[in-house]
Coordinates of C-alpha atoms and ligand atoms in Angstrom, one line a residue:
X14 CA 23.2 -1.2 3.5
X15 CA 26.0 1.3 5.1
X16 CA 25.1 3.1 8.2
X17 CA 25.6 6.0 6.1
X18 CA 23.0 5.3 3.9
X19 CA 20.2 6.1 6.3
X20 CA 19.6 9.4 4.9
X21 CA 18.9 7.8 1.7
X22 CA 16.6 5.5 2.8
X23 CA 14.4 7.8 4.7
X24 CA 13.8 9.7 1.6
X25 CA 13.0 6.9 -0.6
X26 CA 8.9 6.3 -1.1
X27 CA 7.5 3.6 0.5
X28 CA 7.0 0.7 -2.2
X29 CA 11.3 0.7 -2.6
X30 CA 12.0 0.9 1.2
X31 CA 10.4 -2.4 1.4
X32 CA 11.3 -4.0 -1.6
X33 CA 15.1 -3.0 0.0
X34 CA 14.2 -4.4 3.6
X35 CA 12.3 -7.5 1.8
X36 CA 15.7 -8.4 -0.5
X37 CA 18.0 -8.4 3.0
X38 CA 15.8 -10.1 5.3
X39 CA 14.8 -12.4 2.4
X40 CA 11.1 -12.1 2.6
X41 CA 8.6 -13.7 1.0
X42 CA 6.1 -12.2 -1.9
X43 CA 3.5 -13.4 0.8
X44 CA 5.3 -11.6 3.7
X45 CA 6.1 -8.1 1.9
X46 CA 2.2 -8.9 1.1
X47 CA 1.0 -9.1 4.7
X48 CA 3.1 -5.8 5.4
X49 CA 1.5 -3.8 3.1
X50 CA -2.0 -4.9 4.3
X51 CA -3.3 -3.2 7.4
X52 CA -6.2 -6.3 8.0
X53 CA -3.3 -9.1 7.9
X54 CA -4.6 -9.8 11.7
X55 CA -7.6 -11.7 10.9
X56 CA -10.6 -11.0 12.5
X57 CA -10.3 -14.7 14.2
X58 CA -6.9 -14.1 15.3
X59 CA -7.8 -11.1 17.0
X60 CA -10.7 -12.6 18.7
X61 CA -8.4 -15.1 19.9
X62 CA -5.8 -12.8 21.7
X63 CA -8.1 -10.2 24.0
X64 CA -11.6 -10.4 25.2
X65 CA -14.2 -8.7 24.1
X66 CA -12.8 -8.1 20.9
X67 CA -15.0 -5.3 18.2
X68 CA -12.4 -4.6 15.4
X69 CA -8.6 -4.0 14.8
X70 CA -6.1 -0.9 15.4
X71 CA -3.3 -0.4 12.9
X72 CA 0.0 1.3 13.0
X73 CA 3.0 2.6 11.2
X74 CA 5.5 0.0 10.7
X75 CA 9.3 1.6 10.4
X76 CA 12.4 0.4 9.7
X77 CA 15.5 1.7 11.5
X78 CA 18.8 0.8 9.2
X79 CA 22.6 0.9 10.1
X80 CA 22.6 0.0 13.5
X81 CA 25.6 -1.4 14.7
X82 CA 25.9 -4.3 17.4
X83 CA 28.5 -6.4 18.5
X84 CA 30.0 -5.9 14.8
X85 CA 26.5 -7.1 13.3
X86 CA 24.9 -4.3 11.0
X87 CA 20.6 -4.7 11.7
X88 CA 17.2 -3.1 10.0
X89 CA 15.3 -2.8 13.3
X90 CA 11.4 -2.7 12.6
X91 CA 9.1 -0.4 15.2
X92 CA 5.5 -0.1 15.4
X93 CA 4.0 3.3 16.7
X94 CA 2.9 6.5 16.0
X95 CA 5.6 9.3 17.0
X96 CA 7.7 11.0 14.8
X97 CA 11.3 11.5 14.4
X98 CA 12.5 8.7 16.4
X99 CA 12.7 6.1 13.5
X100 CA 15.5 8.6 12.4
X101 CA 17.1 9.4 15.8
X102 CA 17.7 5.8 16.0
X103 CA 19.4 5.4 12.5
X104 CA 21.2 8.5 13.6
X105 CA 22.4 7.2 16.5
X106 CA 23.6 4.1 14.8
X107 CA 25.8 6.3 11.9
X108 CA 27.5 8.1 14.9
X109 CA 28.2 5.2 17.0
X110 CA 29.3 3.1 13.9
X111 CA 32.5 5.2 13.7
X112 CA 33.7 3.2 16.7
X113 CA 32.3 0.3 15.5
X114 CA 28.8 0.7 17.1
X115 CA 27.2 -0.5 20.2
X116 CA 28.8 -3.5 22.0
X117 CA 26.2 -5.4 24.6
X118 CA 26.2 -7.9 27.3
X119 CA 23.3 -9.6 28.9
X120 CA 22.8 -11.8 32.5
X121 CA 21.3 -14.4 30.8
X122 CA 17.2 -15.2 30.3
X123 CA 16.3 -15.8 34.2
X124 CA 12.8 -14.4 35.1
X125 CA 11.4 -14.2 38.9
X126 CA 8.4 -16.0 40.2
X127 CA 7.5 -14.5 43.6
X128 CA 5.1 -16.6 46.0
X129 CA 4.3 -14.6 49.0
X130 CA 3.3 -16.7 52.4
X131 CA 1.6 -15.5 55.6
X132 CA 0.8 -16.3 58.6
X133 CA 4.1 -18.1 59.9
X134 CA 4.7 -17.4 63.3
X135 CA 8.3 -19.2 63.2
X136 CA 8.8 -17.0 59.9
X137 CA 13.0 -17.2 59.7
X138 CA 13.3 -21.0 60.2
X139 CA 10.6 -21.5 57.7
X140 CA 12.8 -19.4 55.3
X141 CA 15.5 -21.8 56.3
X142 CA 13.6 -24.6 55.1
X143 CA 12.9 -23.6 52.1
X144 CA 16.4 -23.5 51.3
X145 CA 17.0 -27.4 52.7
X146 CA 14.2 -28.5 50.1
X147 CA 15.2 -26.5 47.1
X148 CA 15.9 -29.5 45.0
X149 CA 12.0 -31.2 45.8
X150 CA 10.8 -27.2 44.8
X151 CA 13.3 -27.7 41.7
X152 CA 11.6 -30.6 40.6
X153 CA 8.2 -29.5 41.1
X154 CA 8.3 -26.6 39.2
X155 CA 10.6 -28.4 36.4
X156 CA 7.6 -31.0 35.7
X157 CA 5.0 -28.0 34.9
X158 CA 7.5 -27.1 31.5
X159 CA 8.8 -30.3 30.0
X160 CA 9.1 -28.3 27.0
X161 CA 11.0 -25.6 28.3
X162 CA 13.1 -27.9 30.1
X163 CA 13.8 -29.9 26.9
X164 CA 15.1 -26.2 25.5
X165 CA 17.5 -26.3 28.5
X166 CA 15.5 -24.2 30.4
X167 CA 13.8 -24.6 34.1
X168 CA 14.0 -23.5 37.5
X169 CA 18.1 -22.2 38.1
X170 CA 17.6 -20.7 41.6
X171 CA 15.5 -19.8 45.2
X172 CA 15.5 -16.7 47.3
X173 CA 13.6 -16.1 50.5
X174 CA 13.8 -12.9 52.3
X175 CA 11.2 -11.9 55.3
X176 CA 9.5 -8.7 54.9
X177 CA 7.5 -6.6 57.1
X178 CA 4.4 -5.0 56.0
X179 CA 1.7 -3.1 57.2
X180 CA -0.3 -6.0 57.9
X181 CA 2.5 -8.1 59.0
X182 CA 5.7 -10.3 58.5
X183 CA 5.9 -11.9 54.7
X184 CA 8.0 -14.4 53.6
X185 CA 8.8 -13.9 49.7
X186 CA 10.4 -16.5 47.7
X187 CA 11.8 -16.0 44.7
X188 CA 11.7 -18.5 41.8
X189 CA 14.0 -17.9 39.5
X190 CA 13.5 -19.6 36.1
X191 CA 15.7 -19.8 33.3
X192 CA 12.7 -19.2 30.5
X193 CA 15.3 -19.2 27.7
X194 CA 13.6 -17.7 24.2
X195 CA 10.5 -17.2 25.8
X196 CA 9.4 -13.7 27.6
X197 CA 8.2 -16.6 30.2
X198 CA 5.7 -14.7 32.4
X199 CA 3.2 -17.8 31.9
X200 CA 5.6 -20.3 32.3
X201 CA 6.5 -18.9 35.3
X202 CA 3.3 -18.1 36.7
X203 CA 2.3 -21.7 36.1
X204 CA 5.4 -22.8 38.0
X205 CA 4.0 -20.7 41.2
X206 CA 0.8 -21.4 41.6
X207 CA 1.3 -25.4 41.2
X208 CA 4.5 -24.9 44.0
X209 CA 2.9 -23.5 46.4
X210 CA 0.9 -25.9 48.4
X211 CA 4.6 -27.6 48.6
X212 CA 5.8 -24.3 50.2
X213 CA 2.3 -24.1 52.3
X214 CA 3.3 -27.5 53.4
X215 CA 7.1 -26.6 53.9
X216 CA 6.4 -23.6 55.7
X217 CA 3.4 -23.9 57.6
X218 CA 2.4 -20.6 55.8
X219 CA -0.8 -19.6 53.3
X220 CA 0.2 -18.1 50.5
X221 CA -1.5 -15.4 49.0
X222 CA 0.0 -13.9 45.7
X223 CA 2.1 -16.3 43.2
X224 CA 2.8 -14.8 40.0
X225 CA 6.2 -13.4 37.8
X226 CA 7.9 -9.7 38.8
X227 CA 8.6 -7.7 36.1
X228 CA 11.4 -6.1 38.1
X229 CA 13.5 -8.8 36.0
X230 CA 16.4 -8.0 37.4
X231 CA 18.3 -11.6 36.4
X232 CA 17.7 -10.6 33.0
X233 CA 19.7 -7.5 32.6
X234 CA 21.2 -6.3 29.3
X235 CA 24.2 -4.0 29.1
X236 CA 25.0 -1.7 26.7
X237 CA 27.7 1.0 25.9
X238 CA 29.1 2.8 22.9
X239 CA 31.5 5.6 22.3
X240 CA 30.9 9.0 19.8
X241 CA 34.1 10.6 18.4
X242 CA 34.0 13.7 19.4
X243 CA 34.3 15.2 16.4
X244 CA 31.3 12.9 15.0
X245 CA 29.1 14.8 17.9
X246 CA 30.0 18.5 17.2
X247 CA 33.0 18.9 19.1
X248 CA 34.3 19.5 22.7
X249 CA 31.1 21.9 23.5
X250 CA 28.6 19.5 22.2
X251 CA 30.2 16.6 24.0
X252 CA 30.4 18.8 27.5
X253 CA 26.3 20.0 26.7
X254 CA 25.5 15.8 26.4
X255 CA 27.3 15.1 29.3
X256 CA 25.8 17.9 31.5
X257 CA 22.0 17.0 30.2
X258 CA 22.5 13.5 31.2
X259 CA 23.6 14.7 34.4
X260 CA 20.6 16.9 35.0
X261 CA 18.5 13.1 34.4
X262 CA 20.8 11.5 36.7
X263 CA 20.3 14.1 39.4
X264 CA 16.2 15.1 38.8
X265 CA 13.5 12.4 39.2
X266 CA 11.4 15.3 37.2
X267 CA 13.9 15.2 33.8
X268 CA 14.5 11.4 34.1
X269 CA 11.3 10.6 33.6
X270 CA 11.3 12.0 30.0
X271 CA 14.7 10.8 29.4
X272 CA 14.2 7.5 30.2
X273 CA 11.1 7.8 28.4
X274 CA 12.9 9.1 25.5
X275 CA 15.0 5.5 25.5
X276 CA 11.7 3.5 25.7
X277 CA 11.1 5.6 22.8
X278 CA 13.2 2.9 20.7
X279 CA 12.6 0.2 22.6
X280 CA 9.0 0.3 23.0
X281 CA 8.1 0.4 18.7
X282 CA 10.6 -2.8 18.8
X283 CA 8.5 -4.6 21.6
X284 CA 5.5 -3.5 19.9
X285 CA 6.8 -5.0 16.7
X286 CA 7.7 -7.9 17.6
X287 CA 4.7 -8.9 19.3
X288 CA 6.1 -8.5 23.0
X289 CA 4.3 -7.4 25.9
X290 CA 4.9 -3.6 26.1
X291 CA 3.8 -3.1 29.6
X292 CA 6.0 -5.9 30.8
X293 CA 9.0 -4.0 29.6
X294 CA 7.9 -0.5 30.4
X295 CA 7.2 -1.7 34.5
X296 CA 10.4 -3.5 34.4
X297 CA 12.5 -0.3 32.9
X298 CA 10.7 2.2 35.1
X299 CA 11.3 0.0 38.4
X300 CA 14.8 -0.8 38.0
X301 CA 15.3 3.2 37.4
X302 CA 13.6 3.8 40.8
X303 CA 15.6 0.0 42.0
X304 CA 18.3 2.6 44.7
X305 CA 15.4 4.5 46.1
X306 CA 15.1 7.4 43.9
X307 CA 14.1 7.1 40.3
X308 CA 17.6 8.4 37.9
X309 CA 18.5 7.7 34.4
X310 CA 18.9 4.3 32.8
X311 CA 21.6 5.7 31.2
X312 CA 24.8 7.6 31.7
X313 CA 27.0 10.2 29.2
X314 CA 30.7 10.1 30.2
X315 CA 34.0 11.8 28.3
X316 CA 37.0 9.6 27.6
X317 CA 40.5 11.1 28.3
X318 CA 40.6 11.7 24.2
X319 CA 37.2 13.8 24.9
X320 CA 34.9 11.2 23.1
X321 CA 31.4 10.8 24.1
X322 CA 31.0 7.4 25.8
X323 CA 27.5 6.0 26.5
X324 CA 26.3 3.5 28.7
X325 CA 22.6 2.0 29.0
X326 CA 21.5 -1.1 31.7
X327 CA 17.7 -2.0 32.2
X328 CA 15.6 -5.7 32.7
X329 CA 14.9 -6.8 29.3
X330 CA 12.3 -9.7 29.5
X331 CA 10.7 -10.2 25.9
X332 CA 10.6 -13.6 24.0
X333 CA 10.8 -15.0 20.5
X334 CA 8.7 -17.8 21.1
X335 CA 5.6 -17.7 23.3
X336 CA 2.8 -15.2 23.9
X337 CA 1.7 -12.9 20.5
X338 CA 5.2 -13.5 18.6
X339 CA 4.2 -16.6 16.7
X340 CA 0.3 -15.4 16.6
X341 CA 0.7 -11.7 15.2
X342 CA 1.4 -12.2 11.3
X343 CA 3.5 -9.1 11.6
X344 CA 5.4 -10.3 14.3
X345 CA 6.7 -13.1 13.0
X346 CA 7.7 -10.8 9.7
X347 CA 9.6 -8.4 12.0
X348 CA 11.9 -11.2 13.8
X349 CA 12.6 -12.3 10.6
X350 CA 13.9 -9.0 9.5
X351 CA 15.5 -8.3 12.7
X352 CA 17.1 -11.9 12.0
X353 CA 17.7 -12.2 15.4
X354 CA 18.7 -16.1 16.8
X355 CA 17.3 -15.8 20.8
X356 CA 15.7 -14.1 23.0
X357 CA 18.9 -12.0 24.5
X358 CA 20.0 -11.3 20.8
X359 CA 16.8 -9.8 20.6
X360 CA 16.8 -7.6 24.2
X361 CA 20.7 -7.0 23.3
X362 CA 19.5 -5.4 19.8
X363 CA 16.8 -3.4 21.7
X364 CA 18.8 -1.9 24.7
X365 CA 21.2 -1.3 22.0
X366 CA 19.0 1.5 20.2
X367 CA 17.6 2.6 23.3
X368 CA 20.7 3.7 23.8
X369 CA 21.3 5.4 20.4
X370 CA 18.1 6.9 20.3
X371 CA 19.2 8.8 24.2
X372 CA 22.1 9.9 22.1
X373 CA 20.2 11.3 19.3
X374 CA 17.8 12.6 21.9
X375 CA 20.4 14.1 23.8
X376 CA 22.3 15.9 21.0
X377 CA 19.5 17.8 20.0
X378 CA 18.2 18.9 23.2
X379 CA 22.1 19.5 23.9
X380 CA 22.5 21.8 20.4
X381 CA 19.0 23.1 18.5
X382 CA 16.5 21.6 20.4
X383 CA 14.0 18.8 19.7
X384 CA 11.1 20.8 18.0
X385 CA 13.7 21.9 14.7
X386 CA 13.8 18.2 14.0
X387 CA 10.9 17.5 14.8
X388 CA 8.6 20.4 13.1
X389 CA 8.6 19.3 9.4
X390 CA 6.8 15.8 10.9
X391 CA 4.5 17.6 12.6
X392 CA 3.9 19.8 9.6
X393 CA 3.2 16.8 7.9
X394 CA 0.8 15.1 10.4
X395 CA -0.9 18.1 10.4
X396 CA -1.5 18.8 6.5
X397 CA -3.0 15.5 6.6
X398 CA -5.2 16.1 9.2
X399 CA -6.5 18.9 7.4
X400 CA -6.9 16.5 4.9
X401 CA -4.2 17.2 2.4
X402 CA -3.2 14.3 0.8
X403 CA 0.0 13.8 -2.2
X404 CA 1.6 16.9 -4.0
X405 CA -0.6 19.1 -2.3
X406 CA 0.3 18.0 1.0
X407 CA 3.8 18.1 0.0
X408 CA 3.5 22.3 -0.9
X409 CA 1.7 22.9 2.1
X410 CA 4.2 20.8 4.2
X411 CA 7.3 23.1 2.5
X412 CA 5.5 26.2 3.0
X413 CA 4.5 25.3 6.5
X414 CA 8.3 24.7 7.4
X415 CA 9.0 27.6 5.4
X416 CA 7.3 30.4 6.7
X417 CA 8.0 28.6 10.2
X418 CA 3.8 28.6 10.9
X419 CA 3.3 25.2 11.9
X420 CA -0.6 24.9 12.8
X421 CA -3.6 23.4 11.8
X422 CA -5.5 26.6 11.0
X423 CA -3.2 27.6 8.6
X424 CA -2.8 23.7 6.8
X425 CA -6.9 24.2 6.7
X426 CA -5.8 27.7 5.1
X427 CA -3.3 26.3 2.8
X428 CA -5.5 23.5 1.8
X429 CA -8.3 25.7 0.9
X430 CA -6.0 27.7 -1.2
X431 CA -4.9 25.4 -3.4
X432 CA -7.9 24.0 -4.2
X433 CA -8.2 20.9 -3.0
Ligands
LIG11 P1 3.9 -18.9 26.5 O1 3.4 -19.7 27.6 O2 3.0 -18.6 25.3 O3 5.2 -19.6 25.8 C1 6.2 -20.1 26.6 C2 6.4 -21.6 26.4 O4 6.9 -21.9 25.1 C3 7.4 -22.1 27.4 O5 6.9 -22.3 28.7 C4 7.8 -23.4 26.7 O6 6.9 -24.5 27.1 C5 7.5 -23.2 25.2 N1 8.7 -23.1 24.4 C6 8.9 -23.6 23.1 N2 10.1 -23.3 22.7 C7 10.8 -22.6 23.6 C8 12.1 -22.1 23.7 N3 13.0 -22.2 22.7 N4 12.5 -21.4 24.8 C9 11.6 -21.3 25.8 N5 10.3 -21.8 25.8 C10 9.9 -22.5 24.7 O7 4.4 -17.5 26.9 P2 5.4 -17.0 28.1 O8 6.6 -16.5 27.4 O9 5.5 -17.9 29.2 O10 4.5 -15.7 28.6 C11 4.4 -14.6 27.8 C12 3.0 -14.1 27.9 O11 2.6 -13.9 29.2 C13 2.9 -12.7 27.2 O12 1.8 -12.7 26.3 C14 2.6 -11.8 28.4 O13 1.8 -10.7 28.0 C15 1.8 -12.7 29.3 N6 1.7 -12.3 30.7 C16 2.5 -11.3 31.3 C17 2.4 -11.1 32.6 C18 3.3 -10.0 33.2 O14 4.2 -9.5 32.6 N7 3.0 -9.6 34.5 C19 1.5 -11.8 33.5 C20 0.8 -12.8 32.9 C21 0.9 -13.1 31.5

């Protein structure tokens, strides 16, 4: 599929957008099958995966085409419920293409384990000997994973810093695990808690808290791309992106929605491929804040040919092994569409339309505003609210959009109208 063709796609029904995404992923009759059925999570599975399970919760599954990474065209699936940013994304992707898309770079798959001791009157030499027994910590925390370690993954490196605290000195070590295709928080957390009696022993210490931080910072992606001017709307447009961004970079108050605006792409992704969503969001959020003020992830830049040049950089700690990927039927069906190898391929591919879903973001809000765009979805969730349904929802979506009277009164008043 060309980038270009994204238009194309979003108009087709439903039945040929998947029979298009089943032919280039190569899915199965049994996997287009489980798509198309909102109960594929059994009842059993479910039970399995939270407590206290009652029922299941479905969602829209979409299908972002034509974006462009590191010179490899992907259909990204994303599970949620908001409008419009399926499209930004595939938007994003035809603008950036003309440069040849979005080219990442990650820091590699390392998660932290923090194990925080107390209690240690001679609190900076037992730091110290931490250090002197890093290889006896090593080897501890390699023999809780001999599976990860057979993947070439394991414990890479140790921090220790001393940190006061309002009831005291603490000593935090850092464990830092190469977790390779897995998101790793259990592997890591395992890892802690079975170290630190060692470190109790080392230090002299008690340790109180031993689990994973989602402030991944070892496991960083990068990503950039560049927007002919031309592509964008011209000089203006270019200067209007450039000067929003700003705004987030500056405000704490607008880069809260702008950042949220990125997670807007990456969240559906995580969702979809059976990732912990919270994990992501508390690692994006605290890296913004990392310098002492919360900015932007990103930043919006013009080249000396007055292109639009993007950059995005946030911790990116989701798995393709491990956790719900391999449980959720659907997640397993959306990895295999995103065709994705690893773990970074996957975070690279994600970062990457966080990125063009800013830029779409940022156009509008930079030209005609996000509620043009936006309008004839909300027209639509509102006709079926109302209870419209088919060709009727379809008139009373036009005339909606139309007539520029986009409420739920009037849908009710259309509805009645035509009979239904
Ligand atoms: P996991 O324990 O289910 O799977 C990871 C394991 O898979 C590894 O430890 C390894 O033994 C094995 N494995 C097989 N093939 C592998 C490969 N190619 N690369 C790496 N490992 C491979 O899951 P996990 O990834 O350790 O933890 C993720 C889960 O932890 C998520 O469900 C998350 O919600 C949950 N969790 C999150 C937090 C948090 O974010 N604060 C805390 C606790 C638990």
């Amino acid at each position: 599929m060309k980038t270009s063709d994204f238009v194309t796609f979003s108009k087709l029904p439903v039945q040929e957008r998947l029979e298009q995404i089943a032919q280039a992923a190569g899915l199965t009759q049994e996997e287009t099958a489980i798509l198309q059925n909102a109960n594929s999570l059994s009842m059993e599975k479910a039970n399995s995966m939270i407590d206290n399970v009652i029922g299941r919760y479905s969602l829209p599954l979409g299908c972002a085409v034509g974006v462009v990474v590191n010179g490899r065209e992907y259909c990204v699936p994303m599970a949620f419920e908001e409008p419009s940013v399926v499209l930004g994304v595939s938007y994003g992707g035809y603008m950036s293409a003309f440069t040849g898309g979005v080219f990442t770079s990650d820091t590699g798959s390392v998660m932290i384990a923090q194990v925080m001791l107390m209690d240690i009157p001679d609190i900076h030499s037992a730091k110290n000997k931490l250090y002197e027994h890093q290889a006896q910590i090593t080897e501890l925390c390699n023999a809780q994973d001999p599976v990860l370690v057979s993947f070439g993954g394991g414990m890479v490196g140790l921090d220790a810093r001393v940190v006061p605290s309002a009831v005291g000195q603490m000593l935090v070590v850092h464990l830092k695990v190469d977790t390779k295709d897995a998101m790793g928080a259990n592997a890591v957390n395992t890892m802690a808690e079975a170290v630190s009696p060692y470190l109790e022993e080392i230090t002299g210490g008690t340790a109180y808290t031993r689990i994973l931080s989602n402030l991944a910072v070892e496991r960083l992606v990068r990503a950039r791309t560049t927007i002919p001017q031309e592509v964008v709307g011209g000089e203006s447009v270019v200067d209007k992106i450039v000067i929003t961004a700003a705004f987030a970079q500056a405000d704490p108050f607008r880069a809260a929605t702008h950042n949220k605006g990125i997670m807007n792409a990456i969240s559906p992704i995580v969702m979809a491929t059976g990732n912990d969503l919270r994990a992501v969001e508390a690692g994006a959020h605290a890296y913004a804040a990392i310098h002492g003020q919360y900015t932007s992830l990103s930043t919006w830049e013009k080249d000396t040919q007055g292109n639009l040049c993007g950059t995005l950089e946030l911790p990116m700690a989701v798995g393709i092994v491990g956790g719900a990927t391999k449980i959720h039927p659907t997640a397993g069906i959306a990895l295999k569409i995103l065709g994705v190898q690893s773990a970074c391929e996957l975070a690279q591919v994600m970062v990457a339309c966080g990125l063009l879903q800013n830029l779409s973001a940022l156009k509008a809000l930079a030209t005609e505003g996000l509620q043009k765009g936006h309008m004839p979805r909300h027209a639509r969730n509102l006709a079926a609210t109302a209870g419209a349904s088919g060709e009727v929802l379809e008139k009373i979506v036009e005339q909606m959009v139309a007539e520029n009277k986009i409420n739920l009164e009037y849908a009710k008043e259309l509805l009645a109208q035509y009979g239904a």
